[in-house]
Tab-separated table of C-alpha atoms in Angstrom:
chain	number	residue	atom	x	y	z
U	321	MET	CA	0.000	0.000	0.000
U	322	THR	CA	1.405	3.374	-0.987
U	323	PRO	CA	1.176	6.594	1.086
U	324	GLU	CA	-1.044	7.997	-1.694
U	325	GLN	CA	-3.536	5.133	-1.353
U	326	LEU	CA	-3.629	5.663	2.391
U	327	LYS	CA	-4.248	9.384	1.964
U	328	GLU	CA	-7.032	8.704	-0.541
U	329	ILE	CA	-8.806	6.346	1.852
U	330	GLU	CA	-8.387	8.846	4.681
U	331	LYS	CA	-9.791	11.650	2.524
U	332	ARG	CA	-12.887	9.593	1.656
U	333	ALA	CA	-13.537	8.963	5.334
U	334	ASN	CA	-13.002	12.601	6.286
U	335	ASN	CA	-15.513	13.804	3.698
U	336	ALA	CA	-18.277	11.334	4.541
U	337	THR	CA	-21.084	12.067	6.989
U	338	PRO	CA	-19.475	12.265	10.451
U	339	GLY	CA	-19.901	9.358	12.842
U	340	PRO	CA	-20.696	7.605	14.996
U	341	TRP	CA	-23.070	5.561	12.874
U	342	ASP	CA	-25.367	2.937	14.303
U	343	TYR	CA	-27.696	0.314	12.888
U	344	ASP	CA	-31.044	-1.188	13.751
U	345	GLU	CA	-33.870	-3.086	12.136
U	346	GLY	CA	-35.986	-0.875	9.921
U	347	MET	CA	-39.528	-0.292	11.140
U	348	ALA	CA	-42.520	0.656	9.009
U	349	PRO	CA	-46.108	1.500	9.970
U	350	PHE	CA	-47.388	-0.358	6.902
U	351	TYR	CA	-45.653	-2.268	4.175
U	352	ASN	CA	-46.429	-4.833	1.485
U	353	ASP	CA	-44.743	-8.069	0.627
U	354	ALA	CA	-43.426	-8.824	-2.864
U	355	ALA	CA	-46.922	-9.905	-4.021
U	356	GLY	CA	-48.437	-6.636	-2.861
U	357	ASN	CA	-50.217	-8.080	0.170
U	358	SER	CA	-50.341	-5.851	3.218
U	359	CYS	CA	-48.179	-7.086	6.050
U	360	GLY	CA	-49.332	-4.492	8.546
U	361	GLY	CA	-46.665	-2.670	10.520
U	362	GLY	CA	-43.541	-3.624	12.396
U	363	GLY	CA	-40.047	-4.719	11.517
U	364	THR	CA	-39.339	-4.790	7.812
U	365	GLY	CA	-36.733	-7.528	8.042
U	366	TYR	CA	-34.181	-5.128	6.604
U	367	TYR	CA	-31.651	-3.162	8.620
U	368	GLU	CA	-30.783	0.514	8.452
U	369	VAL	CA	-27.629	2.441	9.202
U	370	PHE	CA	-28.259	5.853	10.699
U	371	THR	CA	-26.723	8.748	12.575
U	372	HIS	CA	-27.935	11.753	14.496
U	373	LEU	CA	-26.949	15.125	13.069
U	374	GLN	CA	-26.137	17.984	15.398
U	375	ILE	CA	-28.322	21.094	15.346
U	376	PRO	CA	-26.562	23.642	13.115
U	377	ASP	CA	-25.524	27.006	14.555
U	378	GLY	CA	-28.251	29.593	14.075
U	379	TRP	CA	-31.043	27.040	13.676
U	380	PRO	CA	-34.336	28.828	14.674
U	381	GLU	CA	-35.470	27.719	18.132
U	382	ASP	CA	-39.116	27.562	17.084
U	383	GLU	CA	-38.361	25.327	14.111
U	384	ALA	CA	-38.396	21.558	14.521
U	385	TRP	CA	-35.044	19.879	13.971
U	386	ASP	CA	-35.025	16.419	12.431
U	387	ASP	CA	-31.731	15.007	13.599
U	388	LEU	CA	-32.170	11.428	12.377
U	389	LEU	CA	-30.368	10.709	9.134
U	390	ILE	CA	-30.663	7.333	7.406
U	391	ILE	CA	-27.288	6.611	5.824
U	392	ALA	CA	-28.259	3.333	4.147
U	393	SER	CA	-31.145	0.908	4.240
U	394	GLN	CA	-32.423	-2.395	2.823
U	395	LEU	CA	-29.433	-4.157	4.340
U	396	ASN	CA	-29.030	-7.544	5.914
U	397	LYS	CA	-27.860	-7.460	9.522
U	398	GLY	CA	-24.223	-8.361	8.854
U	399	THR	CA	-23.809	-5.687	6.212
U	400	ALA	CA	-25.537	-3.046	8.365
U	401	GLU	CA	-23.192	-3.815	11.242
U	402	PHE	CA	-20.183	-3.707	8.916
U	403	ILE	CA	-21.136	-0.351	7.357
U	404	ALA	CA	-21.972	1.254	10.713
U	405	LYS	CA	-18.645	0.173	12.180
U	406	ALA	CA	-16.637	0.953	9.039
U	407	ARG	CA	-17.223	4.658	9.728
U	408	GLU	CA	-14.828	4.399	12.671
U	409	ASP	CA	-12.883	1.261	11.726
U	410	ILE	CA	-11.447	2.764	8.537
U	411	PRO	CA	-9.891	5.854	10.230
U	412	ALA	CA	-8.658	3.574	13.057
U	413	LEU	CA	-6.998	1.220	10.540
U	414	VAL	CA	-5.364	4.164	8.754
U	415	ASP	CA	-3.977	5.384	12.102
U	416	GLU	CA	-2.739	1.885	12.944
U	417	ILE	CA	-0.881	1.553	9.649
U	418	ARG	CA	0.808	4.917	10.212
U	419	ARG	CA	1.781	3.852	13.736
U	420	LEU	CA	3.328	0.574	12.518
U	421	GLN	CA	5.098	2.335	9.648
U	422	GLU	CA	6.555	4.817	12.137
U	423	TRP	CA	8.043	1.937	14.106
U	424	LEU	CA	9.416	0.214	11.059
U	425	ASP	CA	10.845	3.469	9.769
U	426	TYR	CA	12.597	3.887	13.098
U	427	ILE	CA	14.055	0.396	12.836
U	428	ALA	CA	15.050	0.760	9.197
U	429	ASN	CA	16.436	4.278	9.224
U	430	GLY	CA	16.794	5.397	12.828
U	431	GLY	CA	18.762	3.580	15.457
U	432	THR	CA	20.588	0.938	13.461
U	433	ASP	CA	23.072	3.216	11.727
U	434	THR	CA	23.669	5.094	14.968
U	435	ALA	CA	24.284	1.875	16.855
U	436	LEU	CA	26.664	0.607	14.207
U	437	ALA	CA	28.498	3.940	14.216
U	438	VAL	CA	28.933	4.381	17.961
U	439	GLY	CA	29.655	0.769	18.952
U	440	GLY	CA	33.257	-0.375	19.058
U	441	GLN	CA	34.460	-2.613	16.248
U	442	ASP	CA	34.109	-5.698	18.427
U	443	GLU	CA	30.539	-4.805	19.242
U	444	VAL	CA	29.791	-4.031	15.616
U	445	ASP	CA	31.152	-7.391	14.540
U	446	LYS	CA	29.227	-9.145	17.277
U	447	TRP	CA	25.871	-7.653	16.425
U	448	HIS	CA	26.442	-6.668	12.837
U	449	ASP	CA	24.548	-9.562	11.268
U	450	LEU	CA	21.625	-9.267	13.638
U	451	ALA	CA	21.268	-5.527	13.151
U	452	TRP	CA	21.475	-5.830	9.382
U	453	ARG	CA	18.841	-8.528	9.455
U	454	TYR	CA	16.463	-6.152	11.224
U	455	LYS	CA	17.320	-3.349	8.880
U	456	SER	CA	16.744	-5.495	5.819
U	457	MET	CA	13.428	-6.887	7.064
U	458	ALA	CA	12.084	-3.495	8.069
U	459	ALA	CA	13.159	-1.976	4.769
U	460	ARG	CA	11.316	-4.745	2.920
U	461	ALA	CA	8.156	-3.967	4.900
U	462	LEU	CA	8.373	-0.288	4.057
U	463	ARG	CA	8.776	-1.149	0.362
U	464	GLY	CA	5.567	-3.167	0.526
U	465	ASP	CA	7.138	-6.635	0.226
U	466	THR	CA	5.480	-9.698	1.680
U	467	PRO	CA	7.431	-11.303	4.553
R	965	MET	CA	-4.995	-1.193	18.074
R	966	THR	CA	-4.830	-4.570	19.770
R	967	PRO	CA	-4.807	-7.903	17.877
R	968	GLU	CA	-8.286	-8.520	19.330
R	969	GLN	CA	-9.620	-5.271	17.856
R	970	LEU	CA	-8.137	-6.162	14.475
R	971	LYS	CA	-9.721	-9.608	14.620
R	972	GLU	CA	-13.085	-8.051	15.495
R	973	ILE	CA	-12.898	-5.763	12.446
R	974	GLU	CA	-12.005	-8.715	10.216
R	975	GLU	CA	-14.904	-10.762	11.567
R	976	CYS	CA	-17.332	-7.900	11.056
R	977	HIS	CA	-16.026	-7.510	7.492
R	978	SER	CA	-16.496	-11.205	6.761
R	979	GLY	CA	-20.112	-10.984	7.989
R	980	ALA	CA	-21.036	-8.380	5.373
R	981	MET	CA	-22.189	-9.003	1.812
R	982	GLU	CA	-19.064	-9.822	-0.138
R	983	GLY	CA	-17.679	-6.965	-2.197
R	984	PRO	CA	-16.225	-5.108	-3.870
R	985	TYR	CA	-19.335	-2.953	-4.032
R	986	VAL	CA	-20.199	-0.993	-7.138
R	987	ASP	CA	-21.970	2.302	-7.706
R	988	THR	CA	-22.925	2.281	-11.345
R	989	LEU	CA	-26.328	3.949	-11.495
R	990	PRO	CA	-26.477	7.680	-12.203
R	991	PRO	CA	-27.852	9.900	-9.406
R	992	SER	CA	-31.613	9.788	-9.549
R	993	GLN	CA	-34.468	10.967	-7.335
R	994	GLY	CA	-32.083	11.539	-4.449
R	995	PHE	CA	-31.317	7.849	-4.086
R	996	ARG	CA	-28.338	5.728	-4.910
R	997	TYR	CA	-27.975	1.984	-5.145
R	998	ILE	CA	-24.712	0.299	-4.390
R	999	GLY	CA	-23.815	-3.220	-3.459
R	1000	PRO	CA	-22.081	-6.337	-4.725
R	1001	GLN	CA	-21.962	-6.588	-8.504
R	1002	TYR	CA	-24.133	-9.715	-8.501
R	1003	LEU	CA	-26.737	-8.170	-6.173
R	1004	ARG	CA	-26.839	-4.545	-7.205
R	1005	GLY	CA	-29.350	-2.513	-5.291
R	1006	MET	CA	-29.008	-4.049	-1.851
R	1007	VAL	CA	-27.836	-0.795	-0.333
R	1008	TRP	CA	-30.192	2.090	-0.555
R	1009	ILE	CA	-28.954	5.522	0.370
R	1010	PRO	CA	-31.575	8.256	0.545
R	1011	TYR	CA	-30.496	11.824	-0.042
R	1012	LYS	CA	-32.193	13.906	2.621
R	1013	SER	CA	-31.945	17.284	0.952
R	1014	ALA	CA	-34.180	19.069	3.480
R	1015	ASN	CA	-31.458	18.859	6.104
R	1016	PRO	CA	-28.963	21.731	5.732
R	1017	ASP	CA	-26.191	19.626	7.266
R	1018	TYR	CA	-26.546	17.043	4.530
R	1019	THR	CA	-25.478	18.809	1.367
R	1020	SER	CA	-25.240	17.147	-2.016
R	1021	GLU	CA	-21.442	17.199	-1.635
R	1022	ARG	CA	-21.723	15.384	1.693
R	1023	PHE	CA	-24.142	12.910	0.141
R	1024	GLU	CA	-21.764	12.157	-2.747
R	1025	ALA	CA	-18.843	11.806	-0.336
R	1026	THR	CA	-20.868	9.399	1.795
R	1027	VAL	CA	-21.806	7.351	-1.281
R	1028	ASN	CA	-18.118	7.170	-2.212
R	1029	PHE	CA	-17.223	6.109	1.307
R	1030	LEU	CA	-19.901	3.386	1.335
R	1031	ALA	CA	-19.074	2.085	-2.125
R	1032	SER	CA	-15.381	1.775	-1.260
R	1033	SER	CA	-15.822	0.595	2.342
R	1034	TRP	CA	-15.724	-3.164	1.752
R	1035	GLN	CA	-12.580	-3.064	-0.396
R	1036	ASN	CA	-10.904	-0.466	1.816
R	1037	VAL	CA	-11.406	-2.432	5.030
R	1038	LYS	CA	-10.056	-5.510	3.237
R	1039	THR	CA	-6.983	-3.626	1.987
R	1040	LEU	CA	-6.345	-1.889	5.325
R	1041	THR	CA	-6.667	-5.004	7.477
R	1042	GLU	CA	-4.332	-6.896	5.115
R	1043	GLU	CA	-1.787	-4.083	5.385
R	1044	VAL	CA	-1.977	-4.041	9.189
R	1045	ARG	CA	-1.480	-7.837	9.186
R	1046	ARG	CA	1.512	-7.530	6.860
R	1047	LEU	CA	3.226	-4.870	8.992
R	1048	ARG	CA	2.486	-6.735	12.205
R	1049	THR	CA	3.861	-9.960	10.727
R	1050	LEU	CA	7.068	-8.180	9.920
R	1051	LEU	CA	7.395	-6.746	13.408
R	1052	GLU	CA	6.651	-10.174	14.826
R	1053	GLU	CA	9.387	-11.599	12.617
R	1054	ILE	CA	11.829	-9.020	13.970
R	1055	ASP	CA	10.666	-9.735	17.497
R	1056	HIS	CA	10.994	-13.474	16.971
R	1057	SER	CA	14.486	-13.118	15.563
R	1058	LEU	CA	15.597	-11.748	18.933
R	1059	GLY	CA	14.212	-14.756	20.747
R	1060	GLU	CA	13.263	-14.900	24.396
R	1061	GLY	CA	16.598	-16.182	25.671
R	1062	ARG	CA	18.611	-13.878	23.498
R	1063	THR	CA	16.651	-10.837	24.666
R	1064	ASP	CA	17.146	-11.717	28.320
R	1065	ASP	CA	20.835	-12.118	27.680
R	1066	LEU	CA	20.976	-8.733	25.967
R	1067	LEU	CA	19.143	-7.044	28.803
R	1068	ARG	CA	21.680	-8.383	31.291
R	1069	LYS	CA	24.474	-6.891	29.234
R	1070	ILE	CA	23.058	-3.369	29.034
R	1071	GLY	CA	25.643	-0.844	30.113
R	1072	ASN	CA	26.957	2.549	29.126
R	1073	THR	CA	29.962	1.024	27.451
R	1074	HIS	CA	27.956	-1.412	25.378
R	1075	ASN	CA	26.158	0.991	23.127
R	1076	THR	CA	25.249	-1.422	20.379
R	1077	THR	CA	24.159	-4.123	22.757
R	1078	ALA	CA	22.057	-1.660	24.704
R	1079	TRP	CA	20.522	-0.310	21.540
R	1080	ILE	CA	19.507	-3.746	20.288
R	1081	ALA	CA	18.038	-4.604	23.684
R	1082	ARG	CA	16.076	-1.353	23.664
R	1083	LEU	CA	14.945	-2.189	20.146
R	1084	ALA	CA	13.621	-5.510	21.403
R	1085	LEU	CA	11.546	-3.703	24.020
R	1086	LYS	CA	10.299	-1.136	21.500
R	1087	VAL	CA	9.221	-3.767	18.985
R	1088	ARG	CA	7.323	-5.590	21.720
R	1089	ALA	CA	5.695	-2.323	22.771
R	1090	ALA	CA	4.676	-1.737	19.144
R	1091	LEU	CA	3.100	-5.174	18.965
R	1092	ARG	CA	1.193	-4.439	22.180
R	1093	GLY	CA	-0.245	-1.325	20.533
R	1094	ASP	CA	1.755	1.366	22.365
R	1095	ALA	CA	2.588	4.681	20.703
R	1096	LEU	CA	6.213	5.130	19.659
C-alpha cells in the first residue's frame, strides 16, 4: 500500500457524513410483501444504518429539527453492522498503519546506523549480522514486500 | 490497536455481503444503489436534501465512502497484518533467551548491545499497541 492510497482512503472517510453511525432493524407503519399483500406494521426484516446530526448554529429555536439521518437501508444485519462500524474502523486502521510504519521506519532508518556507528568494532562485529537482518526486514516492509 | 480489535474488524467484514461494491447507477431521485456486482441494489442511500447539514457534496462523499468501504477495510486489514507480521518476525528473531541475555548486558559502554536490547523492548511495545 502506498502513502497515496492511504491518503485517498483517509480523505474519503473525512468527507463522509461524520460518525458515529449505528444500525437497527428498519420499522414501518405499513408495508407490502413482494406480491403486494399488506403485512401491517412492524419490523421490515431489513436493517438501516443511521446517525444523528447535530443542530446547526443559528437554527431557529421555534423550528423543529429532524436530527435522524438514514445513511443506508435495505441491508441484511451483517452488512448493516459492517457499514456502521466501518465509519470508525477505517480511520482507526489508517492510524494503525501509520503507527506501525513509524516503528518500522525507526528500525530501518533510525537507530541501526547510529548503533553501528557508535559501537566499538568488536561490538559491531558481534551484532552486525543481527542488526542488518532487522534493517533489511524493516526496509522490505516499508517497500511493501510480503514477509 | 490490539490484535483482538483487528480480529473483530475482520470478523465484522467477513459478515457483510461480499464486495467489492459498485456504484454504477447515475444519481436519480435523491437515491443511490450500491452493493455487490451480482446483487446490485441491496444498499439504498436516501439523499435527505431538506437537512442543511446534509449537502449534495456530503451525500456524494458518503456514497463514495460506502461504495469503497468493503474493499478499503479488506486492503487496510491486510496491510496491518503484513506490517504486524514483519514486526513479529523481527521480534521473533531476537528470541526470548537472546533478549534476556541482551538485557543483562546493558551498560553505558555497550552501546550497540544496549541499543539492540532497547529495540527488542520497543518492537514488543509496538506489537502491544503502544505509541512510539
